[in-house]
Short mmCIF file of C-alpha atoms in Angstrom, two decimals:
data_model
loop_
_atom_site.label_atom_id
_atom_site.label_comp_id
_atom_site.label_asym_id
_atom_site.label_seq_id
_atom_site.Cartn_x
_atom_site.Cartn_y
_atom_site.Cartn_z
CA MET A 264 6.31 -41.70 43.74
CA THR A 265 8.44 -44.87 43.64
CA SER A 266 10.18 -46.16 46.76
CA THR A 267 13.55 -45.38 45.15
CA SER A 268 12.72 -41.74 44.51
CA ALA A 269 11.12 -41.46 47.97
CA SER A 270 14.33 -42.78 49.55
CA ALA A 271 16.37 -40.28 47.56
CA ALA A 272 14.13 -37.43 48.74
CA LEU A 273 14.48 -38.50 52.39
CA ALA A 274 18.23 -39.24 52.27
CA PRO A 275 19.23 -35.70 53.34
CA TYR A 276 17.25 -36.27 56.55
CA GLY A 277 19.13 -39.49 57.34
CA TRP A 278 17.00 -42.13 55.62
CA ASP A 279 18.93 -45.34 54.84
CA GLU A 280 18.33 -48.98 53.91
CA ALA A 281 17.85 -50.03 57.53
CA TRP A 282 15.07 -47.46 58.00
CA ALA A 283 13.53 -48.57 54.71
CA ASP A 284 13.47 -52.19 55.93
CA GLU A 285 11.82 -51.13 59.21
CA PHE A 286 9.19 -49.21 57.24
CA THR A 287 8.28 -52.04 54.83
CA PRO A 288 5.07 -53.13 56.66
CA TYR A 289 3.75 -49.55 56.66
CA ASP A 290 4.76 -49.04 53.03
CA CYS A 291 2.53 -52.01 52.17
CA GLU A 292 -0.35 -50.21 53.91
CA GLY A 293 0.17 -47.16 51.69
CA LEU A 294 1.49 -44.93 54.52
CA LEU A 295 4.11 -42.27 53.94
CA ALA A 296 7.54 -42.32 55.58
CA GLY A 297 8.77 -39.10 57.09
CA ARG A 298 10.94 -37.54 59.76
CA VAL A 299 9.52 -35.27 62.45
CA VAL A 300 11.12 -31.83 62.20
CA ARG A 301 8.99 -30.10 64.84
CA VAL A 302 6.36 -30.95 67.46
CA ASP A 303 3.90 -28.39 68.75
CA ARG A 304 0.78 -28.95 70.92
CA GLY A 305 -0.17 -32.41 69.77
CA GLN A 306 0.72 -31.82 66.14
CA CYS A 307 3.95 -32.10 64.22
CA ASP A 308 5.62 -31.13 60.98
CA VAL A 309 6.90 -34.15 59.07
CA ALA A 310 9.41 -34.05 56.20
CA THR A 311 8.23 -36.57 53.57
CA ALA A 312 8.94 -37.24 49.91
CA ASP A 313 5.82 -35.13 49.21
CA GLY A 314 7.21 -32.18 51.19
CA VAL A 315 6.70 -31.08 54.79
CA LEU A 316 3.25 -32.13 56.02
CA ARG A 317 1.29 -31.16 59.14
CA ALA A 318 -0.02 -34.16 61.08
CA ASP A 319 -1.84 -34.95 64.32
CA THR A 320 -0.14 -37.26 66.86
CA ALA A 321 -3.29 -38.44 68.68
CA PHE A 322 -2.90 -42.04 67.47
CA VAL A 323 0.39 -42.36 69.37
CA THR A 324 0.01 -42.82 73.15
CA PRO A 325 -0.49 -39.23 74.38
CA HIS A 326 -0.27 -39.75 78.16
CA ASP A 327 3.16 -41.43 78.35
CA PRO A 328 5.89 -38.79 77.89
CA MET A 329 8.33 -41.54 76.87
CA ARG A 330 6.14 -42.70 73.98
CA VAL A 331 5.00 -39.44 72.46
CA VAL A 332 6.21 -38.43 69.02
CA CYS A 333 9.30 -36.24 69.29
CA THR A 334 11.65 -34.33 67.01
CA GLY A 335 13.93 -36.73 65.15
CA ASP A 336 11.45 -39.62 65.04
CA TRP A 337 10.86 -41.51 61.79
CA VAL A 338 7.12 -41.96 61.46
CA ALA A 339 4.39 -43.51 59.31
CA VAL A 340 1.92 -40.83 58.17
CA GLU A 341 -1.44 -41.12 56.49
CA PRO A 342 -1.16 -40.08 52.80
CA ALA A 343 -4.29 -37.93 53.02
CA GLY A 344 -6.99 -36.77 55.39
CA SER A 345 -8.11 -33.76 57.34
CA PRO A 346 -6.72 -33.95 59.88
CA ARG A 347 -3.89 -36.19 58.74
CA TYR A 348 -2.56 -38.56 61.44
CA VAL A 349 0.77 -40.06 62.42
CA ARG A 350 0.05 -43.78 62.84
CA THR A 351 3.27 -44.79 64.63
CA TYR A 352 6.96 -44.11 64.90
CA LEU A 353 9.76 -46.53 64.01
CA PRO A 354 11.90 -48.04 66.83
CA ARG A 355 14.38 -45.41 67.98
CA ARG A 356 18.09 -46.03 67.57
CA THR A 357 18.96 -43.48 70.23
CA ALA A 358 16.87 -41.31 72.55
CA PHE A 359 17.67 -38.36 74.80
CA VAL A 360 15.69 -38.63 78.01
CA ARG A 361 15.75 -36.50 81.15
CA SER A 362 13.59 -36.58 84.26
CA THR A 363 10.65 -34.19 84.29
CA SER A 364 10.42 -31.29 86.72
CA SER A 365 7.13 -32.66 88.05
CA LYS A 366 6.85 -34.72 91.23
CA ARG A 367 5.69 -37.71 89.20
CA SER A 368 8.10 -40.47 88.27
CA GLU A 369 8.35 -39.67 84.57
CA GLY A 370 10.99 -39.24 81.94
CA GLN A 371 10.80 -36.68 79.15
CA ILE A 372 12.16 -37.50 75.72
CA LEU A 373 14.01 -34.56 74.13
CA ALA A 374 15.09 -35.92 70.74
CA ALA A 375 15.42 -39.24 68.92
CA ASN A 376 17.76 -40.95 66.47
CA VAL A 377 20.72 -38.69 67.17
CA ASP A 378 24.34 -39.49 66.24
CA HIS A 379 26.13 -36.57 67.92
CA ALA A 380 25.28 -34.52 71.00
CA ILE A 381 26.81 -31.05 70.79
CA ILE A 382 27.06 -29.74 74.35
CA ALA A 383 27.41 -25.96 74.20
CA VAL A 384 29.28 -24.41 77.14
CA SER A 385 29.77 -20.64 77.26
CA LEU A 386 33.20 -19.17 78.00
CA ALA A 387 31.50 -15.88 78.91
CA VAL A 388 31.03 -17.22 82.45
CA GLU A 389 33.05 -19.40 84.80
CA LEU A 390 33.15 -23.05 83.76
CA ASP A 391 30.79 -25.30 85.70
CA LEU A 392 32.47 -28.69 85.25
CA GLY A 393 29.77 -30.45 87.27
CA ARG A 394 27.13 -29.31 84.79
CA VAL A 395 29.31 -30.46 81.90
CA GLU A 396 29.51 -33.91 83.51
CA ARG A 397 25.73 -33.96 83.90
CA PHE A 398 25.17 -33.18 80.20
CA LEU A 399 27.77 -35.80 79.28
CA ALA A 400 25.94 -38.47 81.31
CA LEU A 401 22.72 -37.59 79.49
CA ALA A 402 24.50 -37.80 76.13
CA TRP A 403 26.32 -41.09 76.74
CA GLU A 404 23.15 -42.72 78.09
CA SER A 405 21.28 -41.77 74.91
CA GLY A 406 23.65 -43.76 72.74
CA ALA A 407 24.99 -40.70 70.88
CA GLN A 408 28.60 -39.51 70.72
CA PRO A 409 29.02 -36.30 72.75
CA VAL A 410 31.06 -33.33 71.58
CA VAL A 411 31.74 -30.44 73.97
CA VAL A 412 31.85 -27.05 72.27
CA LEU A 413 33.23 -24.12 74.26
CA THR A 414 31.36 -21.22 72.69
CA LYS A 415 32.28 -17.53 72.64
CA ALA A 416 35.99 -18.36 72.47
CA ASP A 417 36.59 -14.84 71.13
CA LEU A 418 35.97 -13.59 74.69
CA VAL A 419 39.18 -15.38 75.77
CA PRO A 420 41.80 -13.73 73.57
CA ASP A 421 44.78 -15.16 75.46
CA ALA A 422 45.72 -18.45 73.77
CA VAL A 423 47.37 -19.88 76.89
CA THR A 424 44.28 -19.24 79.04
CA LEU A 425 42.04 -20.73 76.37
CA GLY A 426 44.28 -23.78 76.19
CA HIS A 427 44.00 -24.30 79.95
CA LEU A 428 40.19 -24.07 79.77
CA VAL A 429 40.07 -26.66 77.01
CA GLN A 430 42.39 -28.91 79.02
CA ASP A 431 40.17 -28.62 82.12
CA VAL A 432 37.15 -29.78 80.15
CA GLU A 433 39.11 -32.56 78.43
CA THR A 434 40.03 -33.91 81.88
CA THR A 435 36.33 -33.80 82.79
CA ALA A 436 35.27 -35.43 79.51
CA PRO A 437 37.57 -38.39 78.80
CA GLY A 438 37.20 -39.73 75.28
CA VAL A 439 35.13 -36.73 74.14
CA PRO A 440 36.21 -34.13 71.55
CA VAL A 441 36.44 -30.66 73.14
CA LEU A 442 36.43 -27.75 70.69
CA ALA A 443 36.80 -24.02 71.33
CA VAL A 444 34.60 -22.20 68.84
CA SER A 445 33.77 -18.61 68.00
CA ALA A 446 30.60 -18.39 65.96
CA VAL A 447 31.28 -14.67 65.47
CA GLY A 448 34.80 -15.05 64.08
CA GLY A 449 34.32 -18.53 62.65
CA ASP A 450 37.21 -20.04 64.62
CA GLY A 451 36.84 -23.79 65.10
CA LEU A 452 33.65 -24.09 63.05
CA ASP A 453 35.35 -26.04 60.27
CA VAL A 454 36.53 -28.68 62.73
CA LEU A 455 33.09 -28.94 64.36
CA THR A 456 31.39 -29.22 60.96
CA ALA A 457 33.77 -32.01 59.95
CA VAL A 458 33.00 -33.91 63.16
CA VAL A 459 29.19 -33.77 62.89
CA CYS A 460 28.55 -33.67 59.12
CA GLY A 461 26.55 -36.45 57.55
CA GLY A 462 24.64 -37.50 60.65
CA THR A 463 22.04 -36.12 63.04
CA SER A 464 23.27 -33.76 65.75
CA VAL A 465 21.37 -32.31 68.70
CA LEU A 466 22.43 -29.02 70.26
CA LEU A 467 22.19 -28.97 74.06
CA GLY A 468 23.06 -26.38 76.67
CA GLN A 469 21.82 -23.74 79.08
CA SER A 470 20.10 -20.55 78.03
CA GLY A 471 22.78 -18.03 77.12
CA ALA A 472 25.28 -20.69 76.05
CA GLY A 473 25.23 -19.34 72.49
CA LYS A 474 23.34 -22.29 70.99
CA SER A 475 21.23 -20.25 68.57
CA THR A 476 24.28 -18.34 67.32
CA LEU A 477 26.15 -21.62 66.91
CA ALA A 478 23.16 -23.16 65.13
CA ASN A 479 23.05 -20.25 62.68
CA ALA A 480 26.77 -20.67 61.99
CA LEU A 481 26.38 -24.40 61.30
CA LEU A 482 23.29 -23.83 59.15
CA GLY A 483 24.93 -21.02 57.20
CA ASP A 484 21.95 -18.72 57.69
CA ASP A 485 20.19 -16.68 60.39
CA VAL A 486 17.52 -19.32 60.96
CA MET A 487 17.41 -19.13 64.75
CA GLU A 488 16.54 -15.95 66.65
CA VAL A 489 19.40 -14.64 68.80
CA GLN A 490 19.16 -12.49 71.92
CA ALA A 491 21.91 -10.84 73.93
CA THR A 492 22.89 -12.43 77.23
CA ARG A 493 22.96 -10.52 80.52
CA ASP A 494 26.40 -9.18 81.36
CA VAL A 495 25.93 -9.81 85.08
CA ASP A 496 25.69 -13.62 84.89
CA GLY A 497 25.97 -14.57 81.22
CA LYS A 498 22.45 -15.99 81.16
CA GLY A 499 19.95 -15.48 78.39
CA ARG A 500 16.29 -15.98 77.67
CA HIS A 501 14.90 -18.99 75.80
CA THR A 502 15.29 -17.79 72.22
CA THR A 503 14.46 -21.33 71.07
CA THR A 504 11.09 -22.53 72.40
CA THR A 505 10.63 -25.75 70.40
CA ARG A 506 12.91 -28.49 69.08
CA ASN A 507 13.54 -27.95 65.38
CA LEU A 508 15.25 -30.32 62.95
CA LEU A 509 17.05 -28.41 60.18
CA LEU A 510 19.20 -29.43 57.21
CA MET A 511 22.86 -28.40 57.30
CA PRO A 512 24.33 -27.20 53.99
CA GLY A 513 27.33 -29.55 54.20
CA GLY A 514 25.16 -32.60 54.85
CA GLY A 515 23.43 -33.93 57.92
CA VAL A 516 20.76 -32.40 60.14
CA LEU A 517 20.78 -30.34 63.31
CA ILE A 518 18.20 -30.41 66.11
CA ASP A 519 18.24 -27.20 68.13
CA THR A 520 16.65 -27.37 71.57
CA PRO A 521 15.46 -24.81 74.11
CA GLY A 522 17.92 -23.92 76.86
CA LEU A 523 17.76 -26.49 79.66
CA ARG A 524 17.64 -24.93 83.13
CA GLY A 525 17.40 -28.36 84.73
CA VAL A 526 19.15 -31.48 83.49
CA GLY A 527 17.73 -34.25 85.63
CA LEU A 528 19.08 -37.72 84.92
CA TRP A 529 16.70 -40.52 84.00
CA ASP A 530 18.01 -44.06 84.60
CA ALA A 531 21.44 -42.96 83.37
CA GLY A 532 23.69 -45.36 85.28
CA THR A 533 25.57 -46.39 82.15
CA GLY A 534 26.06 -42.75 81.13
CA VAL A 535 27.40 -41.79 84.58
CA GLY A 536 29.79 -44.72 84.46
CA GLN A 537 31.05 -43.59 81.06
CA VAL A 538 31.65 -40.03 82.25
CA PHE A 539 33.59 -41.23 85.29
CA ALA A 540 35.30 -44.18 83.62
CA GLU A 541 38.50 -43.71 85.62
CA ILE A 542 36.61 -43.95 88.94
CA GLU A 543 34.76 -47.07 87.81
CA GLU A 544 38.10 -48.59 86.80
CA LEU A 545 39.65 -47.72 90.17
CA ALA A 546 36.62 -49.21 91.95
CA ASP A 547 37.51 -52.63 90.55
CA GLY A 548 40.47 -52.55 92.95
CA CYS A 549 38.41 -51.82 96.07
CA ARG A 550 38.37 -54.47 98.82
CA PHE A 551 34.55 -54.59 98.87
CA HIS A 552 32.52 -54.99 95.68
CA ASP A 553 29.81 -52.64 97.03
CA CYS A 554 32.27 -50.00 98.23
CA ALA A 555 30.68 -46.54 98.42
CA HIS A 556 34.09 -44.81 98.34
CA VAL A 557 33.34 -42.85 101.52
CA SER A 558 35.27 -44.35 104.43
CA GLU A 559 35.57 -48.06 103.66
CA PRO A 560 38.93 -49.75 104.34
CA GLY A 561 40.82 -50.85 101.26
CA CYS A 562 39.07 -48.32 98.97
CA ALA A 563 41.17 -47.86 95.85
CA VAL A 564 39.24 -44.72 94.89
CA LEU A 565 39.99 -42.95 98.17
CA ALA A 566 43.61 -44.06 97.88
CA ALA A 567 43.79 -42.37 94.47
CA VAL A 568 42.37 -39.16 95.99
CA GLU A 569 44.93 -39.22 98.81
CA ALA A 570 47.73 -39.80 96.29
CA GLY A 571 46.58 -36.78 94.26
CA GLU A 572 45.72 -38.97 91.28
CA LEU A 573 41.97 -38.22 91.42
CA PRO A 574 40.55 -34.73 92.14
CA VAL A 575 38.22 -34.51 95.14
CA ARG A 576 35.77 -32.45 93.04
CA ARG A 577 35.56 -35.28 90.52
CA LEU A 578 34.72 -37.88 93.19
CA GLU A 579 32.10 -35.61 94.80
CA SER A 580 30.44 -35.04 91.43
CA TYR A 581 30.42 -38.80 90.80
CA ARG A 582 28.79 -39.49 94.16
CA LYS A 583 26.17 -36.81 93.54
CA LEU A 584 25.13 -38.14 90.13
CA ILE A 585 25.12 -41.74 91.36
CA ARG A 586 22.84 -40.81 94.27
CA GLU A 587 20.52 -38.83 92.02
CA ASN A 588 20.28 -41.63 89.49
CA GLN A 589 19.59 -44.22 92.18
CA TRP A 590 16.80 -42.03 93.54
CA ILE A 591 15.21 -41.65 90.09
CA VAL A 592 15.39 -45.39 89.42
CA ALA A 593 14.01 -46.18 92.88
CA LYS A 594 10.94 -44.01 92.20
CA THR A 595 9.88 -46.35 89.42
CA ASP A 596 11.32 -49.70 90.52
CA ALA A 597 10.07 -51.30 93.76
CA ARG A 598 12.90 -53.86 93.74
CA VAL A 599 15.52 -51.11 93.62
CA ARG A 600 13.74 -49.25 96.44
CA ALA A 601 13.89 -52.38 98.58
CA GLU A 602 17.58 -52.87 97.83
CA ILE A 603 18.37 -49.27 98.75
CA ARG A 604 16.46 -49.57 102.04
CA LYS A 605 18.29 -52.82 102.78
CA ASP A 606 21.63 -51.13 102.06
CA TRP A 607 20.76 -48.19 104.33
CA LYS A 608 19.86 -50.58 107.16
CA ARG A 609 23.09 -52.53 106.68
CA LYS A 610 25.22 -49.39 106.72
CA GLY A 611 23.32 -48.10 109.74
CA ALA A 612 23.98 -51.34 111.60
CA GLU A 613 27.66 -51.21 110.66
CA GLY A 614 27.87 -47.62 111.90
CA ARG A 615 26.24 -48.48 115.21
CA ALA A 616 28.54 -51.49 115.62
CA ALA A 617 31.59 -49.35 114.95
CA MET A 618 30.48 -46.76 117.52
CA GLU A 619 29.85 -49.50 120.10
CA ALA A 620 33.31 -50.93 119.48
CA LYS A 621 34.82 -47.47 120.04
CA ARG A 622 32.91 -47.04 123.29
CA ARG A 623 34.18 -50.38 124.56
CA GLY A 624 37.69 -49.34 123.69
CA TRP A 625 37.30 -46.12 125.70
CA ARG A 626 36.22 -47.99 128.82
#
């Protein structure tokens, strides 16, 4: 098959001239280009110009969770062999990474080369804006454009109430499209499809958020298994157990992911800053450049809270994610650990000095 016809066959999966240029050295070796559509126990399914092939990933570093082959990767595959091997993957344009649940200092890559992150949030339960902010930080850090989709909008029949819910999330997600969608009735699906068509989208959210139902609506077929959520808390079981890359009928591809119970950040300082852009902007006006926005004099952020311009909940969420991200970074970076210890000692000394000054004033 000629390179032109191979490119045409891979175009629906997102292949373009830039990927073709990256692949040139491997093309000269006679390797096949393909996109990983599923990874399962050290093997993966790869969409190539010759069809979907099964390949082993043992050639790619297996012990580093950040360097393993993942869904969405563009890879170089051996043209034949039993087993057939993936030789390498092309440099990723974007990558979704979260911290692992293990005690080791590791990140886990969820998906690669994604243009849009669809964050599914169920309206069947009370909105957890802090969790929305956490998903947004993950999305912004990856390099993708987030889109928040409020699923199960048919469960909120009152238009005014629905409008308030959308507004609450828009305040939490500055610069991010927020869409109320009913996969059952089809409301809002046309707008969502128009936003994400033509690129690669990843579907993120908790179990029970309606991701599989939304995926089926976007794919135009009952591809993903759907299970009912529990009425008591709106939660569901993991109907999706692997990450699958699927073609959308209107163009573009969708990566569906298992429900994420934990969304630990992984070196996501830039993403956190993007989510809380208004706080970072206010911080430029603080008296001290290293202001922690807790009790420091001349803190512009605290002044905004006192003036009612910044919600207390928003500041607390910002502090929480900043602390978590610093802790994750410190686990892997000795220099950062030393800086944090130095900062703790400085603040401790300042606190003791302040208490001593108060005692002297009492005498």
